[in-house]
Amino acid sequence: MVSTPTRHPRRRPAARQHSGSRGSSRVNASGNPAADAIAARPERKGVLGAFGRMWRFLEGSDRQTSGSSYYMILGATLALTAIGLMMVLSASSVESIANAASTVEPTDEGAIVFDFFFKQSMYAVLGVVLMLVLSRLGPRVFKFLAWPGLGVAIVLLVLVLLIGENINGNQNWIRIGNQSLQPSEPAKLALALWCATVLERKRGLIRDWKHALIPVAPLGGVILLLVMLGGDLGTAIILGMIMAAALFFAGAPMKLFTLVGLLGIAGAFGAILLNSTRSTRIQAWLRLNCESATDPCFQTNQGLFALASGGWWGVGIGQSRQKWNWIPEAHNDFIFAIIGEEFGLIGTLVVIALFGILAVATLRVARRYTDPFVRILMGSILVWLIGQAFVNIGMVTGVLPVIGVPLPFISYGGSALTFTLAAVGVLLAFARRMPPAVPGTAGPAVSSNQTSASDK
């Protein structure tokens, strides 16, 4: 008896079974399993997904060129400057009219209202021109300017103590005709350039605390001392932040920051105890002397009233009530309170978001470079701009004591605006030459000092 083999039904190909079955997995089409795994990863929906996509856009991809970072830095800077001009016009108009009313000679009412605005606009144009000029330079020129810039800064700070003008207890200005110069503002940029140049040469010795501090601490300390002798503790704190940022991005040991931080805190307390005005402000911040006749909490309280009255959407541009001689220095140190009153919480968040975009774009450029000079300089300028903005906003909202630090790009002040824009010009110079990253990696394809274009 012969048995015949049993015939089995022909099986379909595996790929066809997957394509025909419901809920089957997606077939790899690119041939790259890692890329297909990332592409097949489900996207988060809702608020978390939106924030994730926004962060990935801001952080930038490995294949991204320098164009987007360049325009993010430039756009955020110009937007903040435009907001500043608009708010200086709004916040200073009342004070301009009040100052004109005290004069005997009749003046044009229109010119009176726009006085601060015209001056700030002139310095904004000068700053933008200087920003564009510096954006065309390279690391070699910045290194060449480091030592002369530091020397000029020290000379100007000495001249302030000799022939400077004292305003509100701070001797910080040199009067030149109808204009005034605040030398501590160019000193910030000069200190950042000089620290980056010196620390870049010590790249192999920076882990030794002696090489990290010398000569940064002695010569940088001279600038801090000259500013402190003029009575400006707030600017001295910002200069100290610039020096600390330069040491941090250079790779100095962390135990050094602990020691220097403790010494800095002790020095700040000593400066506060030796000055009655500073100690009064600290007591006002702690709400210990608000019931006194002089009411040192008045400025902070009025700033909080302005922020509270603005609500979500604000009372409208030009409609602030607190700027009518309620908030001292409404167009200067406390201009953020006027923004909150006229544009509400949304307006303040827009300003903070622009500073955030500036910070993210700067970090995005700095991480592409392997040249320590570029990283140290960009990190120092970043800490200067963002740190000063944080101090000012914290001061207005009551988180920090009032120490007289302006809001970058926005507060009234010609010297501050001009050299802040100049610092952005340095950031733009490196953003224009940002080396491309190797696909699939976070690092640069080439070092900045290996490209001839970036070293011109």
PDB file of C-alpha atoms in Angstrom, residues 38-324:
ATOM      1  CA  ILE A  38      13.267  57.157  15.789  1.00  0.00           C
ATOM      2  CA  ALA A  39      10.810  57.833  12.978  1.00  0.00           C
ATOM      3  CA  ALA A  40       8.441  55.159  14.304  1.00  0.00           C
ATOM      4  CA  ARG A  41       8.532  56.558  17.830  1.00  0.00           C
ATOM      5  CA  PRO A  42       5.103  57.932  18.679  1.00  0.00           C
ATOM      6  CA  GLU A  43       4.878  61.700  18.945  1.00  0.00           C
ATOM      7  CA  ARG A  44       3.650  63.105  22.223  1.00  0.00           C
ATOM      8  CA  LYS A  45       0.540  65.134  21.867  1.00  0.00           C
ATOM      9  CA  GLY A  46      -0.697  68.001  23.934  1.00  0.00           C
ATOM     10  CA  VAL A  47       1.305  70.535  25.916  1.00  0.00           C
ATOM     11  CA  LEU A  48       4.298  68.270  26.606  1.00  0.00           C
ATOM     12  CA  GLY A  49       4.625  67.383  22.933  1.00  0.00           C
ATOM     13  CA  ALA A  50       4.447  71.045  21.904  1.00  0.00           C
ATOM     14  CA  PHE A  51       7.157  71.986  24.373  1.00  0.00           C
ATOM     15  CA  GLY A  52       9.298  69.080  23.192  1.00  0.00           C
ATOM     16  CA  ARG A  53       9.025  70.102  19.560  1.00  0.00           C
ATOM     17  CA  MET A  54       9.763  73.728  20.438  1.00  0.00           C
ATOM     18  CA  TRP A  55      12.851  72.731  22.434  1.00  0.00           C
ATOM     19  CA  ARG A  56      14.144  70.527  19.596  1.00  0.00           C
ATOM     20  CA  PHE A  57      13.706  73.459  17.216  1.00  0.00           C
ATOM     21  CA  LEU A  58      15.545  75.836  19.531  1.00  0.00           C
ATOM     22  CA  GLU A  59      18.319  73.346  20.284  1.00  0.00           C
ATOM     23  CA  GLY A  60      18.906  72.691  16.596  1.00  0.00           C
ATOM     24  CA  SER A  61      19.770  69.524  14.713  1.00  0.00           C
ATOM     25  CA  ASP A  62      23.235  68.218  13.928  1.00  0.00           C
ATOM     26  CA  ARG A  63      22.891  69.099  10.252  1.00  0.00           C
ATOM     27  CA  GLN A  64      21.744  72.627  10.923  1.00  0.00           C
ATOM     28  CA  THR A  65      23.833  75.489   9.543  1.00  0.00           C
ATOM     29  CA  SER A  66      24.706  78.709  11.309  1.00  0.00           C
ATOM     30  CA  GLY A  67      21.940  80.666   9.595  1.00  0.00           C
ATOM     31  CA  SER A  68      19.111  79.974  12.024  1.00  0.00           C
ATOM     32  CA  SER A  69      21.235  80.609  15.124  1.00  0.00           C
ATOM     33  CA  TYR A  70      22.538  83.835  13.634  1.00  0.00           C
ATOM     34  CA  TYR A  71      19.055  85.132  12.911  1.00  0.00           C
ATOM     35  CA  MET A  72      17.718  83.978  16.274  1.00  0.00           C
ATOM     36  CA  ILE A  73      20.377  86.038  18.071  1.00  0.00           C
ATOM     37  CA  LEU A  74      19.888  88.998  15.755  1.00  0.00           C
ATOM     38  CA  GLY A  75      16.076  88.833  15.851  1.00  0.00           C
ATOM     39  CA  ALA A  76      15.843  88.546  19.637  1.00  0.00           C
ATOM     40  CA  THR A  77      18.279  91.444  20.066  1.00  0.00           C
ATOM     41  CA  LEU A  78      16.476  93.766  17.664  1.00  0.00           C
ATOM     42  CA  ALA A  79      13.087  92.843  19.162  1.00  0.00           C
ATOM     43  CA  LEU A  80      14.294  93.621  22.697  1.00  0.00           C
ATOM     44  CA  THR A  81      15.827  96.891  21.512  1.00  0.00           C
ATOM     45  CA  ALA A  82      12.591  97.917  19.781  1.00  0.00           C
ATOM     46  CA  ILE A  83      10.590  97.077  22.921  1.00  0.00           C
ATOM     47  CA  GLY A  84      13.066  99.120  24.925  1.00  0.00           C
ATOM     48  CA  LEU A  85      12.692 102.197  22.723  1.00  0.00           C
ATOM     49  CA  MET A  86       8.931 101.959  22.888  1.00  0.00           C
ATOM     50  CA  MET A  87       8.906 101.578  26.668  1.00  0.00           C
ATOM     51  CA  VAL A  88      11.442 104.374  27.221  1.00  0.00           C
ATOM     52  CA  LEU A  89       9.119 106.680  25.282  1.00  0.00           C
ATOM     53  CA  SER A  90       6.135 105.587  27.342  1.00  0.00           C
ATOM     54  CA  ALA A  91       7.822 105.584  30.757  1.00  0.00           C
ATOM     55  CA  SER A  92       9.867 108.773  30.373  1.00  0.00           C
ATOM     56  CA  SER A  93       7.277 111.121  28.896  1.00  0.00           C
ATOM     57  CA  VAL A  94       5.856 112.092  32.283  1.00  0.00           C
ATOM     58  CA  GLU A  95       9.277 112.765  33.798  1.00  0.00           C
ATOM     59  CA  SER A  96      10.282 114.784  30.726  1.00  0.00           C
ATOM     60  CA  ILE A  97       7.239 117.018  31.104  1.00  0.00           C
ATOM     61  CA  ALA A  98       7.885 117.389  34.837  1.00  0.00           C
ATOM     62  CA  ASN A  99      11.510 118.367  34.232  1.00  0.00           C
ATOM     63  CA  ALA A 100      10.504 120.894  31.589  1.00  0.00           C
ATOM     64  CA  ALA A 101       7.916 122.439  33.906  1.00  0.00           C
ATOM     65  CA  SER A 102      10.665 123.294  36.379  1.00  0.00           C
ATOM     66  CA  THR A 103      12.642 125.267  33.776  1.00  0.00           C
ATOM     67  CA  VAL A 104      12.100 128.987  33.249  1.00  0.00           C
ATOM     68  CA  GLU A 105      12.698 129.156  29.496  1.00  0.00           C
ATOM     69  CA  PRO A 106       9.780 128.098  27.258  1.00  0.00           C
ATOM     70  CA  THR A 107      10.467 124.970  25.226  1.00  0.00           C
ATOM     71  CA  ASP A 108       8.732 122.962  22.542  1.00  0.00           C
ATOM     72  CA  GLU A 109       6.281 120.540  24.181  1.00  0.00           C
ATOM     73  CA  GLY A 110       6.798 117.860  21.544  1.00  0.00           C
ATOM     74  CA  ALA A 111      10.572 117.940  21.969  1.00  0.00           C
ATOM     75  CA  ILE A 112      10.101 117.691  25.733  1.00  0.00           C
ATOM     76  CA  VAL A 113       8.056 114.504  25.555  1.00  0.00           C
ATOM     77  CA  PHE A 114      10.468 112.805  23.151  1.00  0.00           C
ATOM     78  CA  ASP A 115      13.691 113.945  24.845  1.00  0.00           C
ATOM     79  CA  PHE A 116      14.716 110.613  26.407  1.00  0.00           C
ATOM     80  CA  PHE A 117      13.408 108.712  23.385  1.00  0.00           C
ATOM     81  CA  PHE A 118      15.524 110.717  20.919  1.00  0.00           C
ATOM     82  CA  LYS A 119      18.671 110.209  23.004  1.00  0.00           C
ATOM     83  CA  GLN A 120      18.037 106.477  23.394  1.00  0.00           C
ATOM     84  CA  SER A 121      17.310 106.127  19.675  1.00  0.00           C
ATOM     85  CA  MET A 122      20.609 107.821  18.828  1.00  0.00           C
ATOM     86  CA  TYR A 123      22.524 105.379  21.016  1.00  0.00           C
ATOM     87  CA  ALA A 124      20.516 102.469  19.587  1.00  0.00           C
ATOM     88  CA  VAL A 125      21.614 103.406  16.057  1.00  0.00           C
ATOM     89  CA  LEU A 126      25.215 103.743  17.233  1.00  0.00           C
ATOM     90  CA  GLY A 127      25.017 100.379  18.985  1.00  0.00           C
ATOM     91  CA  VAL A 128      23.537  98.602  15.963  1.00  0.00           C
ATOM     92  CA  VAL A 129      26.287  99.999  13.722  1.00  0.00           C
ATOM     93  CA  LEU A 130      28.943  98.848  16.199  1.00  0.00           C
ATOM     94  CA  MET A 131      27.208  95.460  16.440  1.00  0.00           C
ATOM     95  CA  LEU A 132      27.304  94.973  12.667  1.00  0.00           C
ATOM     96  CA  VAL A 133      30.955  96.047  12.473  1.00  0.00           C
ATOM     97  CA  LEU A 134      32.017  93.611  15.202  1.00  0.00           C
ATOM     98  CA  SER A 135      29.991  90.826  13.598  1.00  0.00           C
ATOM     99  CA  ARG A 136      32.371  90.932  10.609  1.00  0.00           C
ATOM    100  CA  LEU A 137      35.486  90.356  12.734  1.00  0.00           C
ATOM    101  CA  GLY A 138      37.111  87.126  13.862  1.00  0.00           C
ATOM    102  CA  PRO A 139      38.882  85.662  16.916  1.00  0.00           C
ATOM    103  CA  ARG A 140      42.271  87.033  15.895  1.00  0.00           C
ATOM    104  CA  VAL A 141      41.028  90.638  16.012  1.00  0.00           C
ATOM    105  CA  PHE A 142      39.226  90.119  19.311  1.00  0.00           C
ATOM    106  CA  LYS A 143      42.392  88.700  20.877  1.00  0.00           C
ATOM    107  CA  PHE A 144      44.349  91.690  19.574  1.00  0.00           C
ATOM    108  CA  LEU A 145      41.848  94.088  21.194  1.00  0.00           C
ATOM    109  CA  ALA A 146      41.838  92.335  24.579  1.00  0.00           C
ATOM    110  CA  TRP A 147      44.828  93.961  26.307  1.00  0.00           C
ATOM    111  CA  PRO A 148      44.328  97.490  24.850  1.00  0.00           C
ATOM    112  CA  GLY A 149      40.629  97.278  25.751  1.00  0.00           C
ATOM    113  CA  LEU A 150      41.429  96.364  29.340  1.00  0.00           C
ATOM    114  CA  GLY A 151      43.920  99.244  29.582  1.00  0.00           C
ATOM    115  CA  VAL A 152      41.410 101.770  28.232  1.00  0.00           C
ATOM    116  CA  ALA A 153      38.756 100.470  30.639  1.00  0.00           C
ATOM    117  CA  ILE A 154      41.058 100.932  33.647  1.00  0.00           C
ATOM    118  CA  VAL A 155      42.015 104.457  32.550  1.00  0.00           C
ATOM    119  CA  LEU A 156      38.363 105.472  32.121  1.00  0.00           C
ATOM    120  CA  LEU A 157      37.423 104.042  35.526  1.00  0.00           C
ATOM    121  CA  VAL A 158      40.248 106.038  37.134  1.00  0.00           C
ATOM    122  CA  LEU A 159      39.036 109.187  35.351  1.00  0.00           C
ATOM    123  CA  VAL A 160      35.561 108.592  36.770  1.00  0.00           C
ATOM    124  CA  LEU A 161      36.958 108.776  40.295  1.00  0.00           C
ATOM    125  CA  LEU A 162      38.900 111.948  39.458  1.00  0.00           C
ATOM    126  CA  ILE A 163      36.517 114.010  37.309  1.00  0.00           C
ATOM    127  CA  GLY A 164      33.352 111.909  37.288  1.00  0.00           C
ATOM    128  CA  GLU A 165      29.822 113.042  38.073  1.00  0.00           C
ATOM    129  CA  ASN A 166      28.039 111.751  41.170  1.00  0.00           C
ATOM    130  CA  ILE A 167      24.374 110.819  40.644  1.00  0.00           C
ATOM    131  CA  ASN A 168      22.280 109.278  43.423  1.00  0.00           C
ATOM    132  CA  GLY A 169      25.360 108.384  45.433  1.00  0.00           C
ATOM    133  CA  ASN A 170      27.191 106.633  42.554  1.00  0.00           C
ATOM    134  CA  GLN A 171      30.170 108.255  40.834  1.00  0.00           C
ATOM    135  CA  ASN A 172      29.825 106.436  37.551  1.00  0.00           C
ATOM    136  CA  TRP A 173      29.567 109.010  34.769  1.00  0.00           C
ATOM    137  CA  ILE A 174      31.915 111.272  32.835  1.00  0.00           C
ATOM    138  CA  ARG A 175      30.193 114.334  31.399  1.00  0.00           C
ATOM    139  CA  ILE A 176      31.172 115.189  27.811  1.00  0.00           C
ATOM    140  CA  GLY A 177      29.217 118.249  26.725  1.00  0.00           C
ATOM    141  CA  ASN A 178      25.524 117.385  26.776  1.00  0.00           C
ATOM    142  CA  GLN A 179      26.255 113.667  26.797  1.00  0.00           C
ATOM    143  CA  SER A 180      27.588 111.363  29.497  1.00  0.00           C
ATOM    144  CA  LEU A 181      29.634 108.157  29.374  1.00  0.00           C
ATOM    145  CA  GLN A 182      29.412 105.342  31.927  1.00  0.00           C
ATOM    146  CA  PRO A 183      32.841 103.638  31.705  1.00  0.00           C
ATOM    147  CA  SER A 184      31.715 100.582  33.658  1.00  0.00           C
ATOM    148  CA  GLU A 185      29.675  99.470  30.613  1.00  0.00           C
ATOM    149  CA  PRO A 186      32.587  99.155  28.143  1.00  0.00           C
ATOM    150  CA  ALA A 187      34.562  97.645  31.040  1.00  0.00           C
ATOM    151  CA  LYS A 188      32.179  94.641  30.992  1.00  0.00           C
ATOM    152  CA  LEU A 189      32.971  93.844  27.355  1.00  0.00           C
ATOM    153  CA  ALA A 190      36.678  94.556  27.832  1.00  0.00           C
ATOM    154  CA  LEU A 191      36.814  92.222  30.847  1.00  0.00           C
ATOM    155  CA  ALA A 192      35.088  89.407  28.932  1.00  0.00           C
ATOM    156  CA  LEU A 193      37.493  89.759  25.981  1.00  0.00           C
ATOM    157  CA  TRP A 194      40.559  89.887  28.216  1.00  0.00           C
ATOM    158  CA  CYS A 195      39.549  86.921  30.404  1.00  0.00           C
ATOM    159  CA  ALA A 196      38.895  84.757  27.338  1.00  0.00           C
ATOM    160  CA  THR A 197      42.266  85.693  25.820  1.00  0.00           C
ATOM    161  CA  VAL A 198      44.256  84.989  28.983  1.00  0.00           C
ATOM    162  CA  LEU A 199      42.471  81.765  29.930  1.00  0.00           C
ATOM    163  CA  GLU A 200      42.716  80.404  26.388  1.00  0.00           C
ATOM    164  CA  ARG A 201      46.501  80.517  26.662  1.00  0.00           C
ATOM    165  CA  LYS A 202      46.338  78.550  29.925  1.00  0.00           C
ATOM    166  CA  ARG A 203      44.245  75.731  28.509  1.00  0.00           C
ATOM    167  CA  GLY A 204      46.644  73.033  29.721  1.00  0.00           C
ATOM    168  CA  LEU A 205      47.134  74.537  33.187  1.00  0.00           C
ATOM    169  CA  ILE A 206      43.622  75.687  34.032  1.00  0.00           C
ATOM    170  CA  ARG A 207      43.014  72.799  36.453  1.00  0.00           C
ATOM    171  CA  ASP A 208      45.682  74.269  38.716  1.00  0.00           C
ATOM    172  CA  TRP A 209      43.958  76.931  40.826  1.00  0.00           C
ATOM    173  CA  LYS A 210      47.051  79.166  40.811  1.00  0.00           C
ATOM    174  CA  HIS A 211      47.097  79.393  37.019  1.00  0.00           C
ATOM    175  CA  ALA A 212      43.313  79.826  36.972  1.00  0.00           C
ATOM    176  CA  LEU A 213      43.409  82.841  39.294  1.00  0.00           C
ATOM    177  CA  ILE A 214      46.576  84.559  38.037  1.00  0.00           C
ATOM    178  CA  PRO A 215      46.390  87.022  36.350  1.00  0.00           C
ATOM    179  CA  VAL A 216      42.569  86.953  36.119  1.00  0.00           C
ATOM    180  CA  ALA A 217      41.922  87.666  39.789  1.00  0.00           C
ATOM    181  CA  PRO A 218      44.482  90.501  40.304  1.00  0.00           C
ATOM    182  CA  LEU A 219      43.730  92.543  37.171  1.00  0.00           C
ATOM    183  CA  GLY A 220      40.026  91.737  37.170  1.00  0.00           C
ATOM    184  CA  GLY A 221      39.970  92.674  40.839  1.00  0.00           C
ATOM    185  CA  VAL A 222      41.376  96.105  39.926  1.00  0.00           C
ATOM    186  CA  ILE A 223      38.337  96.773  37.745  1.00  0.00           C
ATOM    187  CA  LEU A 224      35.977  95.561  40.467  1.00  0.00           C
ATOM    188  CA  LEU A 225      37.738  97.738  43.052  1.00  0.00           C
ATOM    189  CA  LEU A 226      37.536 100.861  40.869  1.00  0.00           C
ATOM    190  CA  VAL A 227      33.815 100.303  40.293  1.00  0.00           C
ATOM    191  CA  MET A 228      33.252  99.701  44.008  1.00  0.00           C
ATOM    192  CA  LEU A 229      35.100 102.916  44.868  1.00  0.00           C
ATOM    193  CA  GLY A 230      32.546 104.689  42.691  1.00  0.00           C
ATOM    194  CA  GLY A 231      29.787 103.214  44.861  1.00  0.00           C
ATOM    195  CA  ASP A 232      28.181 100.912  42.265  1.00  0.00           C
ATOM    196  CA  LEU A 233      27.770  97.525  43.953  1.00  0.00           C
ATOM    197  CA  GLY A 234      25.314  96.259  41.306  1.00  0.00           C
ATOM    198  CA  THR A 235      27.760  96.712  38.427  1.00  0.00           C
ATOM    199  CA  ALA A 236      30.531  95.147  40.518  1.00  0.00           C
ATOM    200  CA  ILE A 237      28.360  92.057  40.989  1.00  0.00           C
ATOM    201  CA  ILE A 238      27.827  91.781  37.211  1.00  0.00           C
ATOM    202  CA  LEU A 239      31.577  92.118  36.614  1.00  0.00           C
ATOM    203  CA  GLY A 240      32.163  89.377  39.159  1.00  0.00           C
ATOM    204  CA  MET A 241      29.676  87.170  37.312  1.00  0.00           C
ATOM    205  CA  ILE A 242      31.591  87.729  34.056  1.00  0.00           C
ATOM    206  CA  MET A 243      34.881  86.658  35.681  1.00  0.00           C
ATOM    207  CA  ALA A 244      33.249  83.610  37.276  1.00  0.00           C
ATOM    208  CA  ALA A 245      31.673  82.603  33.943  1.00  0.00           C
ATOM    209  CA  ALA A 246      35.029  82.891  32.164  1.00  0.00           C
ATOM    210  CA  LEU A 247      36.688  80.616  34.733  1.00  0.00           C
ATOM    211  CA  PHE A 248      33.789  78.149  34.565  1.00  0.00           C
ATOM    212  CA  PHE A 249      33.796  77.821  30.771  1.00  0.00           C
ATOM    213  CA  ALA A 250      37.586  77.583  30.817  1.00  0.00           C
ATOM    214  CA  GLY A 251      37.332  74.491  33.032  1.00  0.00           C
ATOM    215  CA  ALA A 252      38.590  75.801  36.381  1.00  0.00           C
ATOM    216  CA  PRO A 253      38.173  73.357  39.313  1.00  0.00           C
ATOM    217  CA  MET A 254      34.828  73.590  41.120  1.00  0.00           C
ATOM    218  CA  LYS A 255      36.445  73.892  44.544  1.00  0.00           C
ATOM    219  CA  LEU A 256      37.824  77.212  43.350  1.00  0.00           C
ATOM    220  CA  PHE A 257      34.284  78.554  42.879  1.00  0.00           C
ATOM    221  CA  THR A 258      33.377  77.507  46.410  1.00  0.00           C
ATOM    222  CA  LEU A 259      36.283  79.440  47.888  1.00  0.00           C
ATOM    223  CA  VAL A 260      35.849  82.501  45.681  1.00  0.00           C
ATOM    224  CA  GLY A 261      32.071  82.446  46.237  1.00  0.00           C
ATOM    225  CA  LEU A 262      32.498  82.509  50.007  1.00  0.00           C
ATOM    226  CA  LEU A 263      34.984  85.360  49.735  1.00  0.00           C
ATOM    227  CA  GLY A 264      32.625  87.237  47.423  1.00  0.00           C
ATOM    228  CA  ILE A 265      29.691  86.838  49.798  1.00  0.00           C
ATOM    229  CA  ALA A 266      31.823  88.047  52.714  1.00  0.00           C
ATOM    230  CA  GLY A 267      32.980  91.046  50.677  1.00  0.00           C
ATOM    231  CA  ALA A 268      29.405  91.885  49.663  1.00  0.00           C
ATOM    232  CA  PHE A 269      28.254  91.793  53.281  1.00  0.00           C
ATOM    233  CA  GLY A 270      31.141  94.050  54.247  1.00  0.00           C
ATOM    234  CA  ALA A 271      30.230  96.528  51.492  1.00  0.00           C
ATOM    235  CA  ILE A 272      26.614  96.497  52.687  1.00  0.00           C
ATOM    236  CA  LEU A 273      27.485  97.065  56.343  1.00  0.00           C
ATOM    237  CA  LEU A 274      29.852  99.911  55.527  1.00  0.00           C
ATOM    238  CA  ASN A 275      27.251 101.778  53.464  1.00  0.00           C
ATOM    239  CA  SER A 276      24.023 102.997  55.056  1.00  0.00           C
ATOM    240  CA  THR A 277      22.139 103.177  51.740  1.00  0.00           C
ATOM    241  CA  ARG A 278      22.903  99.547  50.889  1.00  0.00           C
ATOM    242  CA  SER A 279      22.022  98.310  54.376  1.00  0.00           C
ATOM    243  CA  THR A 280      18.719 100.199  54.183  1.00  0.00           C
ATOM    244  CA  ARG A 281      17.910  98.493  50.880  1.00  0.00           C
ATOM    245  CA  ILE A 282      18.687  95.059  52.328  1.00  0.00           C
ATOM    246  CA  GLN A 283      16.419  95.785  55.289  1.00  0.00           C
ATOM    247  CA  ALA A 284      13.697  96.916  52.893  1.00  0.00           C
ATOM    248  CA  TRP A 285      14.080  93.686  50.927  1.00  0.00           C
ATOM    249  CA  LEU A 286      13.620  91.747  54.174  1.00  0.00           C
ATOM    250  CA  ARG A 287      10.631  93.988  55.011  1.00  0.00           C
ATOM    251  CA  LEU A 288      12.236  95.114  58.277  1.00  0.00           C
ATOM    252  CA  ASN A 289      11.942  98.905  57.962  1.00  0.00           C
ATOM    253  CA  CYS A 290       8.918  99.534  55.747  1.00  0.00           C
ATOM    254  CA  GLU A 291       7.140 101.432  58.531  1.00  0.00           C
ATOM    255  CA  SER A 292       9.818 104.109  58.855  1.00  0.00           C
ATOM    256  CA  ALA A 293       9.187 107.698  57.806  1.00  0.00           C
ATOM    257  CA  THR A 294      11.404 107.469  54.718  1.00  0.00           C
ATOM    258  CA  ASP A 295       9.587 104.289  53.556  1.00  0.00           C
ATOM    259  CA  PRO A 296      12.502 102.514  51.799  1.00  0.00           C
ATOM    260  CA  CYS A 297      10.020  99.903  50.529  1.00  0.00           C
ATOM    261  CA  PHE A 298       8.162 102.519  48.471  1.00  0.00           C
ATOM    262  CA  GLN A 299       9.873 101.800  45.130  1.00  0.00           C
ATOM    263  CA  THR A 300       9.505  98.032  45.424  1.00  0.00           C
ATOM    264  CA  ASN A 301       5.870  98.300  46.512  1.00  0.00           C
ATOM    265  CA  GLN A 302       4.974 100.595  43.625  1.00  0.00           C
ATOM    266  CA  GLY A 303       6.662  98.230  41.188  1.00  0.00           C
ATOM    267  CA  LEU A 304       4.608  95.320  42.527  1.00  0.00           C
ATOM    268  CA  PHE A 305       1.443  97.459  42.322  1.00  0.00           C
ATOM    269  CA  ALA A 306       2.224  98.151  38.649  1.00  0.00           C
ATOM    270  CA  LEU A 307       2.715  94.451  37.878  1.00  0.00           C
ATOM    271  CA  ALA A 308      -0.478  93.539  39.737  1.00  0.00           C
ATOM    272  CA  SER A 309      -2.621  96.207  38.068  1.00  0.00           C
ATOM    273  CA  GLY A 310      -1.520  95.013  34.625  1.00  0.00           C
ATOM    274  CA  GLY A 311      -3.268  91.658  35.030  1.00  0.00           C
ATOM    275  CA  TRP A 312      -3.099  89.286  32.083  1.00  0.00           C
ATOM    276  CA  TRP A 313      -3.277  91.728  29.178  1.00  0.00           C
ATOM    277  CA  GLY A 314      -2.255  95.088  30.702  1.00  0.00           C
ATOM    278  CA  VAL A 315      -3.911  98.483  30.723  1.00  0.00           C
ATOM    279  CA  GLY A 316      -2.630  99.425  27.263  1.00  0.00           C
ATOM    280  CA  ILE A 317       0.480 101.097  25.901  1.00  0.00           C
ATOM    281  CA  GLY A 318       1.011 104.550  27.364  1.00  0.00           C
ATOM    282  CA  GLN A 319      -1.768 104.058  29.923  1.00  0.00           C
ATOM    283  CA  SER A 320       0.402 103.266  32.952  1.00  0.00           C
ATOM    284  CA  ARG A 321      -0.648 105.079  36.106  1.00  0.00           C
ATOM    285  CA  GLN A 322       2.365 104.165  38.248  1.00  0.00           C
ATOM    286  CA  LYS A 323       4.751 106.057  35.976  1.00  0.00           C
ATOM    287  CA  TRP A 324       3.123 109.327  37.062  1.00  0.00           C
TER     288      TRP A 324
END
